[in-house]
Amino acid sequence: VKTFNNGSDPIALWHEAYPALWRATVGAPEELTPFGAAAGSPNTAALADLPEAEFPFAADEVRSRRVHGKLHLAFPLGPDEEIYGMGLTYRNLNQLHQVKNLRMGHYNGQEDGRTHAPMAFYISSAGYGVLLNTARRVQVYVGTTHPREAPPPLQDRLQPSWRPTQPGRTVDLYLDTPGVEILILGGPAMLDVVRRYNLLCGGGCLPPKWGLGFWHRAHIAASAQECVDLVDHYREQEIPLSVLGLEPGWHSGCYPCTHDWRPSLFPEPRRFIADLAARQVRVNLWQNLFIHPDCALGEALAPYCCSHTGSWGGLIPDVTLPQAREVLQEHFKREHVDLGVSGYKHDEVDDEHWLFPLFATFPSGADAEELHSLLGLYVQRLSFELFRAVNRRTYGLVRGSNLGAAYLPYALYNDCYEHREYITGLCSASLGGLLWCPEARTSNSAEEWLRRIQAVCFAPLAMLNAWASDQMPWSFPEVAAAVREVIVLRHRLIPYLYSAFADYAFQGVPPIRAMLLEPGFSAQPVVGGAARRDLHGTDNPYAHPESRDVSDQFMFGASILVAPFFAGQAERRVLLPPGRWFDFYTGAEVVGPWHTVRSDLGPVPLFVKDGGIVPLLAEGEDLQAFIHWRSLEVRHYGEAEGVFCLYDDDGETFAYEQGDWSRVELSAQRDGSGRWRGVVTRLTSGERETLPLCDWRFM
Ligand code: GAL
């Protein structure tokens, strides 16, 4: 236990709540918090298994005070540190020298803190994290401030040594609250900080297996028959499909929404869902929280709603009230879940332009600023619990989230549609227990179509959202074969990806990760961190802080590096982490650290670590009904021996929590004469023990 407190608002004793995870409070924390709203249960056993780490600061270095009635917290920042995280970002991973106003809203093209998951949680390159469990808006100055008693050295603009930014020595957070809980998360590596955070949330989510297949969202006005025809078209085109999403038109009234079926489009919803189930396709429903006042749900919710309607005249339920949640859950259960619906896309829980103003009031007495940042968490939890109660796992989408959400099985998305930003989103999400879906909607060219679908096939949720465009995977004949190929590859990779999600759930390792979390990818930053050097053509790219801001490539599962192309790119460079790397398709070695790939509308560039093992569904396996895999193609890459721990369970219920799961070790070994052989070893005993047939390929 460390004790230090400073300033006018004392920080309570630091208490080691879990190994290398310290807690303290300042002032009187408020009742509504993100962790409280998410309500996950920390995985204490896995937390205890993480490497040891020291409290990152010296005594008396964390300061708190009250100024202008608000709380100001200052945390030390070393001269070589880079700062990452703070929720979902789309332009930079490195937040050093940024001033951010973290608040819930639809991202508007500016990296100023308004985002779909604004989280007061940053990770330092020095290997620790700082988190404020608050639902308040937080102003953060990341190494930009200089109090008068410690000004930066004075400079002259005409001198070559002049620098535009002068690094401050603190990260300052400023918020309007009577008090807050502070968490310090130890490393020692940045990945350990992320794992500690995820395990604190309850572990990452484990989606049902079907959730990892390909998704298509139908046109907003599609009818049941059109949806069935669409699914049949997929089959004709030999493209696997796991989930069909319905957009607003399924509601009998939408914007505001009734959450009842529209009889003219879906006369027999139960039968429609069964028809799709017979084709191995699940149904996901779009919904938002703007409730139509003149419908059964609106009437039942009326006593529990906000003082103001949202845009379109919808009632907004006070989801902090158990009564409001119960009404919603009962309706969802009766009208959707019991009919076989598999999950939801929770839209528009982000922006105050449509939701409610800060001066709105709620029957629970909840503060609008806080409720605004927690709406997405409440609605995720509400629907997750609904499925949990009937022992079915769900997987879905949500447009607003916050701290504590790692265990909730929802991917974020938005309307911006900037492809590069979408890929940076994939990377930044991995720093905060979030999942991001860089959905494909439409495109201006065949090339762009292919590039977008290729990238989304390596996301946590692989989806074509054709709600407005009505585009199909085969809409551009020039690339239809390549589009089909990558969707097929996505389905074949499900055993590999499912194991990556198991590592997320039980060990906190994000399945899709920013490069900066890879061992060795980040090395010593330049002294004085603010310097910006040329990344290209230098001897050691790892020595630059920018090398950890590479966000146009990412890790997919244990050993695959994905470097997607963007439309218009004739070639691109890939920064390979230290070690040997091999082309996924040919097994040929590629030479790093910088490797250039050329584009000719070919497959998405994928590289595998030395010793990497990738289990895929065997060629003949049914890619539509893949829940029980029997035969696998197991690829091994490179020269090093390797091991892969293949996780399996029933793929759709919570029985795994009662021990109904299995692990099999796939290991590639060399015998005395140098010949490769694959060994399959059962690691667990129990019923779920049919070993998969493995066809090994030494690439
Ligand atoms: C948007 C959402 C889109 C689509 C649309 C339907 O808010 O981001 O994906 O669902 O609503 O109205």
XYZ file of C-alpha atoms and ligand atoms in Angstrom:
711
model
C 0.000 0.000 0.000
C 1.366 3.355 -0.971
C 0.263 6.448 0.768
C 0.467 9.834 -0.678
C -1.875 12.641 -1.136
C -1.468 16.183 -2.114
C -3.294 19.329 -2.730
C -6.658 20.410 -1.549
C -8.646 17.251 -2.407
C -6.750 14.403 -0.782
C -6.364 11.098 -2.556
C -7.256 8.199 -0.283
C -4.720 5.460 0.344
C -3.757 3.403 -2.691
C -4.995 -0.080 -2.164
C -3.848 -3.054 -4.238
C -7.269 -4.401 -5.192
C -5.808 -7.147 -7.414
C -2.155 -7.929 -8.039
C -0.571 -4.876 -9.703
C -3.925 -3.097 -9.904
C -4.212 -0.241 -7.442
C -7.293 1.687 -6.444
C -7.807 4.974 -4.643
C -10.539 7.548 -4.443
C -10.534 11.272 -4.323
C -13.499 13.112 -2.848
C -16.859 11.339 -2.806
C -17.297 9.303 -6.021
C -20.676 9.514 -7.719
C -23.124 6.660 -7.864
C -23.328 6.276 -11.623
C -20.089 4.964 -13.083
C -19.150 3.042 -16.219
C -17.914 0.030 -14.277
C -21.110 0.090 -12.231
C -23.245 0.236 -15.386
C -21.290 -2.503 -17.164
C -21.382 -4.666 -14.008
C -18.926 -7.334 -15.125
C -17.260 -9.613 -12.568
C -13.466 -9.416 -12.518
C -11.690 -12.647 -13.384
C -9.663 -12.803 -10.194
C -7.864 -16.073 -10.979
C -6.584 -14.841 -14.334
C -5.690 -11.445 -12.847
C -3.512 -13.224 -10.310
C -1.685 -15.071 -13.106
C -0.445 -11.927 -14.857
C 3.197 -10.898 -14.473
C 4.141 -8.834 -11.462
C 4.555 -5.104 -11.799
C 5.603 -2.217 -9.621
C 3.470 0.797 -8.779
C 4.604 3.108 -11.573
C 5.028 6.399 -9.735
C 6.993 7.596 -6.766
C 5.116 8.657 -3.640
C 3.594 12.151 -3.804
C 3.749 12.326 -7.612
C -0.005 12.114 -8.212
C -1.671 15.405 -7.408
C -5.243 16.421 -6.967
C -6.832 19.736 -6.266
C -10.095 21.540 -6.760
C -10.105 24.535 -9.021
C -13.072 26.538 -10.285
C -15.121 23.998 -8.334
C -13.881 21.142 -10.535
C -11.485 18.333 -9.890
C -7.998 18.507 -11.376
C -5.818 15.397 -11.264
C -2.236 15.390 -12.484
C -0.231 12.228 -13.155
C 3.482 12.249 -13.883
C 4.746 11.804 -17.427
C 8.350 10.859 -18.146
C 10.283 12.539 -20.947
C 10.332 9.356 -23.044
C 6.766 8.283 -22.553
C 4.115 7.989 -25.238
C 0.470 7.863 -24.268
C -2.135 5.638 -25.932
C -5.786 4.789 -25.496
C -8.597 7.049 -24.247
C -11.242 5.047 -26.008
C -12.004 4.750 -29.661
C -9.815 6.959 -31.847
C -9.661 7.087 -35.623
C -6.599 9.095 -36.538
C -3.857 8.582 -33.993
C -3.068 5.897 -31.541
C -0.460 8.036 -29.840
C -2.244 10.734 -27.847
C 0.839 12.591 -26.646
C 0.472 16.382 -26.951
C -3.264 16.134 -27.556
C -5.882 18.097 -25.714
C -9.023 16.017 -25.577
C -12.522 16.643 -24.387
C -13.671 13.085 -23.827
C -17.390 12.920 -24.378
C -19.950 10.617 -25.934
C -21.017 11.558 -29.428
C -20.885 10.524 -33.044
C -17.301 10.960 -34.243
C -17.220 13.986 -36.514
C -13.870 13.668 -38.245
C -11.910 15.405 -35.510
C -9.801 13.625 -32.980
C -10.861 15.890 -30.149
C -12.368 13.360 -27.768
C -15.907 13.212 -29.101
C -16.320 9.569 -29.932
C -18.407 6.430 -29.551
C -16.375 5.177 -26.599
C -14.865 8.101 -24.715
C -12.832 6.500 -21.972
C -10.722 8.153 -19.311
C -8.171 5.353 -19.545
C -4.706 5.793 -20.959
C -1.789 3.441 -21.374
C 1.783 4.600 -21.206
C 4.602 3.205 -23.313
C 6.373 2.878 -19.974
C 3.998 0.003 -19.255
C 1.223 1.136 -16.927
C -2.305 2.442 -17.249
C -4.324 5.163 -15.516
C -8.104 5.000 -15.400
C -10.822 7.209 -13.931
C -14.069 5.343 -13.381
C -16.249 8.283 -14.320
C -19.270 8.925 -16.510
C -18.422 12.633 -16.612
C -16.942 14.463 -19.551
C -13.234 14.742 -19.001
C -10.827 17.318 -20.360
C -7.390 15.746 -20.777
C -4.132 17.568 -21.446
C -1.639 14.914 -22.492
C 1.768 16.313 -21.760
C 0.950 19.846 -22.850
C 0.794 21.904 -19.676
C 3.542 23.832 -17.893
C 2.753 25.351 -14.529
C 4.452 28.658 -13.898
C 6.834 27.200 -11.385
C 8.123 24.703 -13.987
C 8.069 26.396 -17.396
C 9.748 24.797 -20.416
C 13.123 26.169 -21.533
C 12.645 29.387 -23.471
C 13.264 29.164 -27.215
C 13.634 31.400 -30.218
C 11.684 30.640 -33.375
C 14.618 31.538 -35.561
C 16.901 28.951 -34.024
C 17.055 25.551 -35.745
C 16.606 23.873 -32.396
C 13.151 25.452 -32.014
C 10.422 22.887 -31.517
C 6.734 23.422 -32.082
C 5.713 21.360 -29.072
C 7.301 21.441 -25.675
C 6.475 18.315 -23.787
C 4.856 18.846 -20.441
C 5.633 16.531 -17.573
C 2.103 15.627 -16.579
C -1.104 14.185 -17.903
C -3.816 16.453 -16.498
C -7.438 15.442 -16.191
C -10.103 17.960 -15.348
C -13.725 17.133 -14.627
C -16.823 18.311 -12.877
C -17.404 15.791 -10.130
C -17.493 15.621 -6.346
C -15.119 12.677 -6.492
C -13.828 9.791 -8.502
C -12.304 6.346 -8.235
C -8.814 6.099 -9.745
C -7.240 2.855 -10.927
C -3.593 2.330 -11.747
C -2.929 -0.771 -13.820
C 0.532 -2.289 -13.851
C 2.296 -3.825 -16.858
C 5.149 -4.390 -17.262
C 4.300 -4.522 -21.008
C 1.507 -2.504 -22.592
C -0.185 -5.787 -23.513
C -0.187 -6.714 -19.808
C -1.951 -3.441 -18.988
C -4.584 -4.189 -21.623
C -4.992 -7.742 -20.347
C -5.349 -6.517 -16.752
C -8.006 -4.082 -17.859
C -9.926 -6.716 -19.854
C -9.807 -9.200 -16.993
C -11.007 -6.525 -14.594
C -14.047 -6.097 -16.868
C -14.713 -9.846 -16.558
C -12.541 -10.965 -19.478
C -13.205 -10.264 -23.123
C -16.427 -11.492 -24.675
C -16.757 -14.946 -26.185
C -19.156 -14.606 -29.114
C -21.126 -17.588 -30.346
C -19.338 -19.308 -33.225
C -21.970 -18.215 -35.707
C -21.163 -14.592 -34.816
C -17.738 -14.975 -36.373
C -19.092 -15.805 -39.823
C -20.104 -13.255 -42.454
C -22.994 -10.846 -41.806
C -25.245 -9.007 -44.244
C -27.641 -6.229 -43.281
C -30.578 -6.088 -45.652
C -32.033 -2.948 -47.197
C -34.102 -0.806 -44.830
C -37.351 -1.668 -46.652
C -36.672 -5.357 -47.345
C -39.558 -7.774 -46.784
C -39.369 -11.251 -45.286
C -39.558 -12.815 -48.730
C -36.829 -10.537 -50.077
C -34.625 -11.496 -47.150
C -35.147 -15.205 -47.777
C -34.358 -14.661 -51.475
C -31.232 -12.748 -50.530
C -30.027 -15.606 -48.348
C -30.709 -18.023 -51.199
C -28.667 -15.808 -53.534
C -25.727 -16.101 -51.211
C -26.045 -19.869 -51.420
C -26.283 -19.764 -55.223
C -23.140 -17.656 -55.310
C -21.484 -20.161 -52.932
C -20.783 -17.440 -50.395
C -21.255 -18.455 -46.775
C -23.474 -16.248 -44.622
C -24.114 -16.516 -40.880
C -26.276 -13.585 -39.913
C -28.865 -11.478 -41.658
C -29.490 -8.086 -40.071
C -32.812 -6.301 -40.380
C -32.673 -2.512 -40.471
C -35.367 -0.066 -39.170
C -38.107 -1.133 -41.604
C -38.988 -4.250 -39.619
C -40.546 -2.035 -36.886
C -44.236 -1.294 -37.471
C -43.194 2.337 -36.980
C -39.611 3.550 -36.980
C -37.966 6.791 -35.902
C -39.471 6.684 -33.321
C -39.660 2.897 -33.006
C -42.382 0.523 -31.878
C -40.200 -2.580 -31.538
C -43.148 -4.505 -33.000
C -43.029 -6.237 -36.375
C -44.398 -4.468 -39.444
C -47.108 -6.837 -40.727
C -46.873 -5.627 -44.323
C -43.196 -6.676 -44.530
C -43.031 -9.435 -41.900
C -46.485 -11.019 -41.635
C -45.177 -14.133 -39.857
C -41.963 -13.270 -38.045
C -41.633 -16.619 -36.281
C -41.867 -18.471 -39.548
C -39.464 -16.058 -41.238
C -36.856 -16.656 -38.530
C -37.370 -20.415 -38.787
C -36.952 -20.256 -42.571
C -33.615 -18.561 -42.121
C -32.603 -20.906 -39.302
C -33.245 -23.828 -41.650
C -30.646 -22.196 -43.906
C -28.221 -21.826 -40.959
C -28.669 -18.045 -40.894
C -29.465 -16.064 -37.726
C -31.512 -12.875 -37.529
C -30.221 -9.684 -35.892
C -32.570 -6.753 -35.264
C -31.720 -3.069 -35.574
C -33.170 -0.946 -32.785
C -32.722 2.395 -31.078
C -34.017 3.835 -27.810
C -36.328 6.421 -29.360
C -39.573 4.714 -28.401
C -42.804 5.463 -30.213
C -45.213 6.972 -27.655
C -48.264 5.327 -29.275
C -47.438 1.665 -29.059
C -47.544 -1.001 -26.361
C -43.920 -0.482 -25.409
C -44.249 3.316 -25.361
C -47.249 3.143 -23.082
C -45.553 0.743 -20.695
C -42.397 2.848 -20.577
C -44.054 6.253 -20.297
C -43.636 6.573 -16.494
C -39.914 5.881 -16.754
C -38.799 8.292 -19.439
C -36.696 11.394 -19.915
C -38.224 14.871 -19.504
C -37.440 15.532 -23.170
C -38.210 13.469 -26.235
C -35.414 12.740 -28.623
C -35.496 13.884 -32.227
C -38.426 12.315 -34.051
C -40.539 12.563 -30.887
C -39.345 9.319 -29.323
C -39.542 8.645 -25.602
C -36.166 7.869 -24.091
C -36.311 5.378 -21.232
C -34.339 5.956 -18.067
C -32.380 2.735 -18.319
C -30.815 3.223 -14.899
C -34.236 2.234 -13.511
C -34.719 -1.525 -13.128
C -38.414 -1.053 -13.960
C -37.594 0.480 -17.353
C -35.081 -2.256 -18.120
C -37.616 -4.913 -17.177
C -40.258 -3.465 -19.492
C -37.777 -3.414 -22.355
C -36.506 -6.894 -21.612
C -39.998 -8.367 -21.351
C -40.991 -6.877 -24.669
C -37.766 -7.916 -26.398
C -38.065 -11.420 -25.001
C -41.674 -11.945 -25.961
C -41.586 -10.298 -29.383
C -38.066 -11.144 -30.554
C -35.921 -13.510 -28.507
C -38.595 -16.165 -27.989
C -39.208 -16.113 -31.738
C -35.566 -16.969 -32.368
C -33.930 -13.578 -32.922
C -30.188 -13.926 -32.215
C -29.255 -10.400 -31.189
C -29.435 -6.658 -31.727
C -27.765 -3.709 -33.331
C -28.221 -0.922 -30.764
C -28.110 2.220 -32.827
C -27.887 5.936 -31.986
C -27.040 5.728 -28.301
C -24.260 8.223 -28.914
C -25.100 11.701 -30.079
C -26.809 14.463 -28.109
C -28.064 16.016 -31.334
C -30.724 13.320 -31.328
C -30.812 12.161 -27.751
C -31.396 14.640 -24.947
C -29.829 17.881 -23.741
C -27.724 18.207 -20.600
C -30.599 19.924 -18.817
C -32.960 16.984 -19.379
C -34.094 15.196 -16.233
C -34.863 11.565 -15.497
C -37.254 9.917 -13.047
C -34.368 8.208 -11.234
C -32.739 11.576 -10.685
C -29.849 10.517 -12.943
C -27.773 13.321 -14.334
C -28.119 13.730 -18.123
C -24.374 14.127 -18.668
C -23.701 10.831 -16.943
C -26.611 8.963 -18.459
C -25.571 10.133 -21.903
C -22.214 8.425 -21.565
C -23.706 5.259 -20.093
C -26.702 4.627 -22.354
C -24.748 2.300 -24.640
C -23.453 0.259 -21.701
C -26.904 -0.158 -20.193
C -28.447 -1.287 -23.430
C -25.632 -3.784 -24.109
C -26.017 -5.246 -20.661
C -29.785 -5.358 -20.881
C -29.771 -7.395 -24.079
C -26.792 -9.545 -23.070
C -28.599 -10.538 -19.857
C -31.749 -11.301 -21.766
C -29.968 -13.905 -23.879
C -27.996 -15.177 -20.943
C -31.228 -15.890 -19.087
C -32.235 -18.321 -21.855
C -28.715 -19.798 -22.072
C -27.994 -18.464 -25.549
C -24.948 -16.425 -26.414
C -25.537 -13.324 -28.477
C -23.343 -11.125 -30.649
C -24.331 -7.739 -31.935
C -23.509 -4.115 -32.562
C -23.720 -0.921 -30.574
C -22.877 2.686 -31.422
C -21.839 3.840 -27.965
C -19.820 2.176 -25.248
C -17.556 2.971 -22.354
C -15.283 1.594 -19.664
C -16.026 -1.863 -18.313
C -17.506 -3.240 -21.545
C -14.900 -5.818 -22.599
C -17.063 -8.773 -21.596
C -20.104 -7.511 -23.477
C -20.378 -9.101 -26.951
C -20.938 -6.036 -29.107
C -18.906 -4.384 -31.840
C -18.922 -0.625 -32.391
C -19.494 1.020 -35.788
C -20.389 4.447 -37.149
C -21.487 6.370 -40.217
C -18.185 8.027 -41.162
C -17.025 5.510 -43.744
C -13.444 6.684 -44.096
C -11.581 3.478 -44.783
C -8.237 4.366 -43.230
C -9.944 5.676 -40.120
C -11.904 2.451 -39.948
C -8.669 0.480 -39.774
C -7.180 2.788 -37.143
C -10.437 2.194 -35.236
C -9.702 -1.537 -35.254
C -6.341 -0.846 -33.657
C -7.466 1.718 -31.081
C -10.392 -0.472 -29.999
C -7.944 -3.162 -28.900
C -6.413 -0.784 -26.357
C -9.652 -0.468 -24.398
C -11.519 -3.771 -24.454
C -13.623 -2.672 -27.419
C -14.431 -4.335 -30.722
C -14.765 -2.304 -33.901
C -16.522 -3.224 -37.131
C -15.145 -1.433 -40.228
C -18.308 -2.348 -42.125
C -18.535 -2.283 -45.921
C -21.586 -0.420 -47.206
C -21.022 0.753 -50.725
C -18.174 1.898 -52.922
C -17.250 3.990 -55.916
C -15.270 1.294 -57.650
C -14.719 -2.430 -57.823
C -11.294 -1.921 -56.325
C -12.662 -0.088 -53.296
C -15.359 -2.726 -52.850
C -12.782 -5.477 -52.747
C -10.505 -3.593 -50.376
C -13.295 -2.832 -47.938
C -14.626 -6.373 -47.875
C -11.130 -7.780 -47.543
C -10.439 -5.627 -44.505
C -13.751 -6.285 -42.788
C -13.181 -10.026 -43.122
C -10.366 -9.606 -40.598
C -12.426 -7.639 -38.103
C -14.093 -8.975 -34.953
C -17.423 -8.741 -36.786
C -17.342 -9.172 -40.584
C -20.298 -7.321 -42.046
C -21.713 -5.844 -45.209
C -24.202 -3.165 -44.156
C -26.347 -2.681 -47.250
C -29.159 -0.890 -45.404
C -29.118 1.994 -47.917
C -27.042 0.734 -50.856
C -28.560 -2.732 -51.240
C -25.187 -3.809 -52.581
C -24.226 -7.455 -52.626
C -20.820 -9.105 -52.399
C -21.128 -9.867 -56.114
C -22.207 -6.338 -57.109
C -18.904 -5.706 -58.928
C -18.354 -8.623 -61.310
C -14.649 -7.766 -61.809
C -13.897 -8.569 -58.198
C -16.736 -10.962 -57.364
C -14.423 -13.988 -57.281
C -11.896 -12.251 -55.023
C -14.686 -11.054 -52.706
C -16.066 -14.563 -52.477
C -12.598 -15.914 -51.786
C -12.004 -13.662 -48.795
C -15.429 -14.365 -47.274
C -14.739 -18.086 -47.675
C -11.346 -17.572 -46.015
C -13.039 -15.755 -43.118
C -15.292 -18.754 -42.551
C -12.424 -21.202 -42.878
C -10.479 -19.257 -40.246
C -13.215 -19.533 -37.604
C -11.438 -22.270 -35.540
C -8.336 -20.049 -35.398
C -10.349 -16.928 -34.586
C -12.520 -18.675 -32.016
C -9.391 -19.694 -30.107
C -8.241 -16.071 -30.276
C -11.548 -15.039 -28.703
C -11.061 -17.716 -26.027
C -7.715 -16.054 -25.216
C -9.609 -12.764 -25.014
C -12.264 -14.213 -22.717
C -10.010 -16.155 -20.353
C -6.700 -14.298 -20.557
C -7.660 -10.846 -21.733
C -5.593 -10.885 -24.953
C -7.434 -8.880 -27.644
C -8.146 -11.081 -30.686
C -7.445 -8.226 -33.108
C -4.651 -5.988 -31.889
C -2.778 -2.814 -32.589
C 0.826 -3.516 -33.609
C 2.117 -1.651 -30.583
C 0.921 -4.523 -28.405
C 3.184 -6.997 -30.223
C 6.306 -8.025 -28.352
C 9.332 -6.225 -29.692
C 7.361 -3.914 -31.938
C 7.828 -1.064 -29.554
C 11.351 -0.311 -28.503
C 12.976 2.681 -26.899
C 11.326 5.882 -28.025
C 13.478 8.838 -28.940
C 14.554 10.842 -25.930
C 12.323 13.850 -25.593
C 9.461 11.971 -27.287
C 8.135 15.035 -29.084
C 10.697 14.849 -31.851
C 9.240 13.634 -35.108
C 11.739 11.934 -37.389
C 11.385 10.419 -40.798
C 10.016 6.938 -40.378
C 11.131 5.806 -43.788
C 14.675 4.851 -44.614
C 16.164 4.855 -41.142
C 18.187 2.041 -39.646
C 15.973 1.142 -36.767
C 12.326 2.042 -37.173
C 11.560 0.630 -33.732
C 13.553 3.371 -32.149
C 10.963 5.950 -33.141
C 7.864 6.757 -31.214
C 5.965 6.832 -34.509
C 6.637 3.171 -35.113
C 4.143 2.480 -32.391
C 1.597 4.580 -34.158
C 1.427 2.272 -37.149
C -2.302 1.838 -37.513
C -2.836 0.685 -41.098
C -1.890 -2.888 -40.232
C -2.852 -5.040 -37.280
C -2.589 -8.461 -35.694
C -5.348 -11.008 -36.201
C -5.226 -13.810 -33.643
C -2.026 -15.281 -32.318
C 0.211 -15.048 -35.355
C -1.317 -13.411 -38.452
C -0.453 -9.839 -39.428
C -2.993 -8.170 -41.749
C -1.911 -5.290 -44.001
C -5.016 -4.266 -45.952
C -4.849 -2.238 -49.139
C -6.823 0.967 -49.565
C -8.403 1.942 -52.877
C -5.928 3.749 -55.113
C -2.839 2.175 -53.579
C -0.525 0.530 -56.090
C 1.726 -0.700 -53.338
C 2.078 -0.404 -49.620
C 4.687 -0.934 -46.953
C 4.313 -3.236 -44.010
C 6.357 -2.899 -40.852
C 7.128 -6.388 -39.605
C 7.909 -6.876 -35.921
C 11.287 -8.422 -35.088
C 11.691 -12.079 -36.041
C 11.053 -13.959 -39.265
C 7.803 -13.584 -41.196
C 6.183 -15.649 -43.934
C 3.578 -15.024 -46.588
C 0.281 -16.632 -45.552
C -0.603 -17.864 -49.038
C 2.757 -19.201 -50.262
C 4.796 -19.709 -47.117
C 7.641 -17.703 -48.710
C 9.755 -15.710 -46.285
C 9.406 -11.931 -46.432
C 12.171 -9.672 -45.273
C 11.542 -6.895 -42.772
C 11.416 -4.640 -41.002
C 9.889 -2.772 -43.957
C 8.382 -4.984 -46.614
C 6.693 -3.631 -49.741
C 3.680 -5.389 -51.267
C 2.222 -4.533 -54.671
C -1.441 -4.584 -55.439
C -3.139 -6.089 -58.479
C -6.592 -6.676 -57.050
C -5.107 -9.745 -55.424
C -5.771 -11.138 -51.972
C -5.328 -9.137 -48.800
C -1.666 -9.261 -47.689
C -1.296 -11.593 -44.700
C 1.920 -12.566 -42.962
C 2.531 -15.225 -40.354
C 5.106 -15.302 -37.572
C 7.854 -17.864 -37.590
C 6.446 -21.024 -36.009
C 2.881 -19.769 -36.394
C 0.178 -22.427 -36.596
C -3.132 -21.664 -38.270
C -5.999 -24.160 -38.072
C -8.615 -23.704 -40.793
C -11.808 -25.591 -41.546
C -10.826 -28.261 -44.069
C -11.738 -27.610 -47.704
C -14.682 -29.990 -47.717
C -16.248 -28.741 -44.457
C -19.660 -27.104 -44.600
C -18.867 -23.407 -44.256
C -22.482 -22.614 -43.588
C -22.980 -25.062 -40.701
C -19.547 -24.932 -39.101
C -20.505 -25.133 -35.436
C -18.946 -28.574 -34.939
C -15.691 -28.810 -36.800
C -14.527 -32.305 -37.568
C -11.689 -31.890 -40.006
C -9.136 -29.138 -40.068
C -6.332 -28.102 -42.317
C -3.501 -27.115 -39.991
C -0.825 -24.896 -41.478
C 2.553 -24.350 -39.952
C 4.796 -21.510 -41.119
C 8.502 -20.969 -41.069
C 11.425 -22.720 -39.487
C 10.658 -22.573 -35.798
C 8.683 -25.281 -34.051
C 5.294 -24.044 -32.915
C 2.318 -24.786 -30.719
C -1.310 -23.721 -31.012
C -3.879 -24.285 -28.322
C -7.192 -24.973 -30.046
C -10.200 -24.108 -27.909
C -13.618 -25.611 -28.508
C -17.037 -25.776 -26.894
C -20.658 -26.031 -28.034
C -20.287 -22.627 -29.659
C -23.591 -21.163 -28.588
C -24.506 -21.606 -24.918
C -22.900 -20.779 -21.577
C -22.200 -24.452 -20.821
C -18.481 -23.653 -21.130
C -18.757 -21.796 -17.825
C -19.645 -25.134 -16.228
C -16.593 -26.803 -17.693
C -18.049 -28.045 -20.974
C -15.121 -27.082 -23.175
C -11.958 -28.622 -24.520
C -8.456 -27.719 -25.497
C -6.279 -29.547 -27.951
C -2.625 -28.770 -28.547
C -1.515 -28.659 -32.170
C 2.231 -28.747 -32.310
C 4.642 -28.740 -35.230
C 7.873 -30.531 -34.432
C 10.949 -31.577 -36.339
C 12.295 -35.076 -36.018
C 15.991 -36.043 -35.858
C 16.317 -35.946 -39.645
C 14.776 -32.489 -39.850
C 11.410 -33.654 -41.203
C 8.322 -31.889 -39.907
C 5.528 -33.698 -38.180
C 2.304 -32.493 -36.622
C 1.276 -33.729 -33.211
C -2.237 -33.412 -31.820
C -2.502 -33.713 -28.046
C -5.623 -33.641 -25.944
C -5.127 -31.224 -23.047
C -8.389 -31.823 -21.261
C -10.513 -34.807 -20.514
C -14.248 -34.994 -20.633
C -17.097 -35.562 -22.980
C -16.211 -32.999 -25.571
C -13.263 -34.993 -26.673
C -13.467 -36.045 -30.273
C -10.121 -34.995 -31.668
C -10.443 -33.131 -34.955
C -8.962 -34.815 -38.007
C -5.940 -32.729 -38.860
C -4.416 -32.470 -42.274
C -1.052 -30.770 -41.699
C 0.553 -28.468 -44.241
C 4.086 -27.311 -43.575
C 4.224 -24.109 -45.540
C -27.780 4.782 -38.831
C -26.839 3.598 -38.691
C -26.853 2.839 -39.993
C -28.250 2.420 -40.329
C -29.201 3.616 -40.319
C -30.641 3.194 -40.518
O -27.859 5.487 -37.665
O -25.536 4.007 -38.367
O -25.997 1.719 -39.917
O -28.670 1.463 -39.383
O -29.071 4.318 -39.108
O -31.511 4.254 -40.338
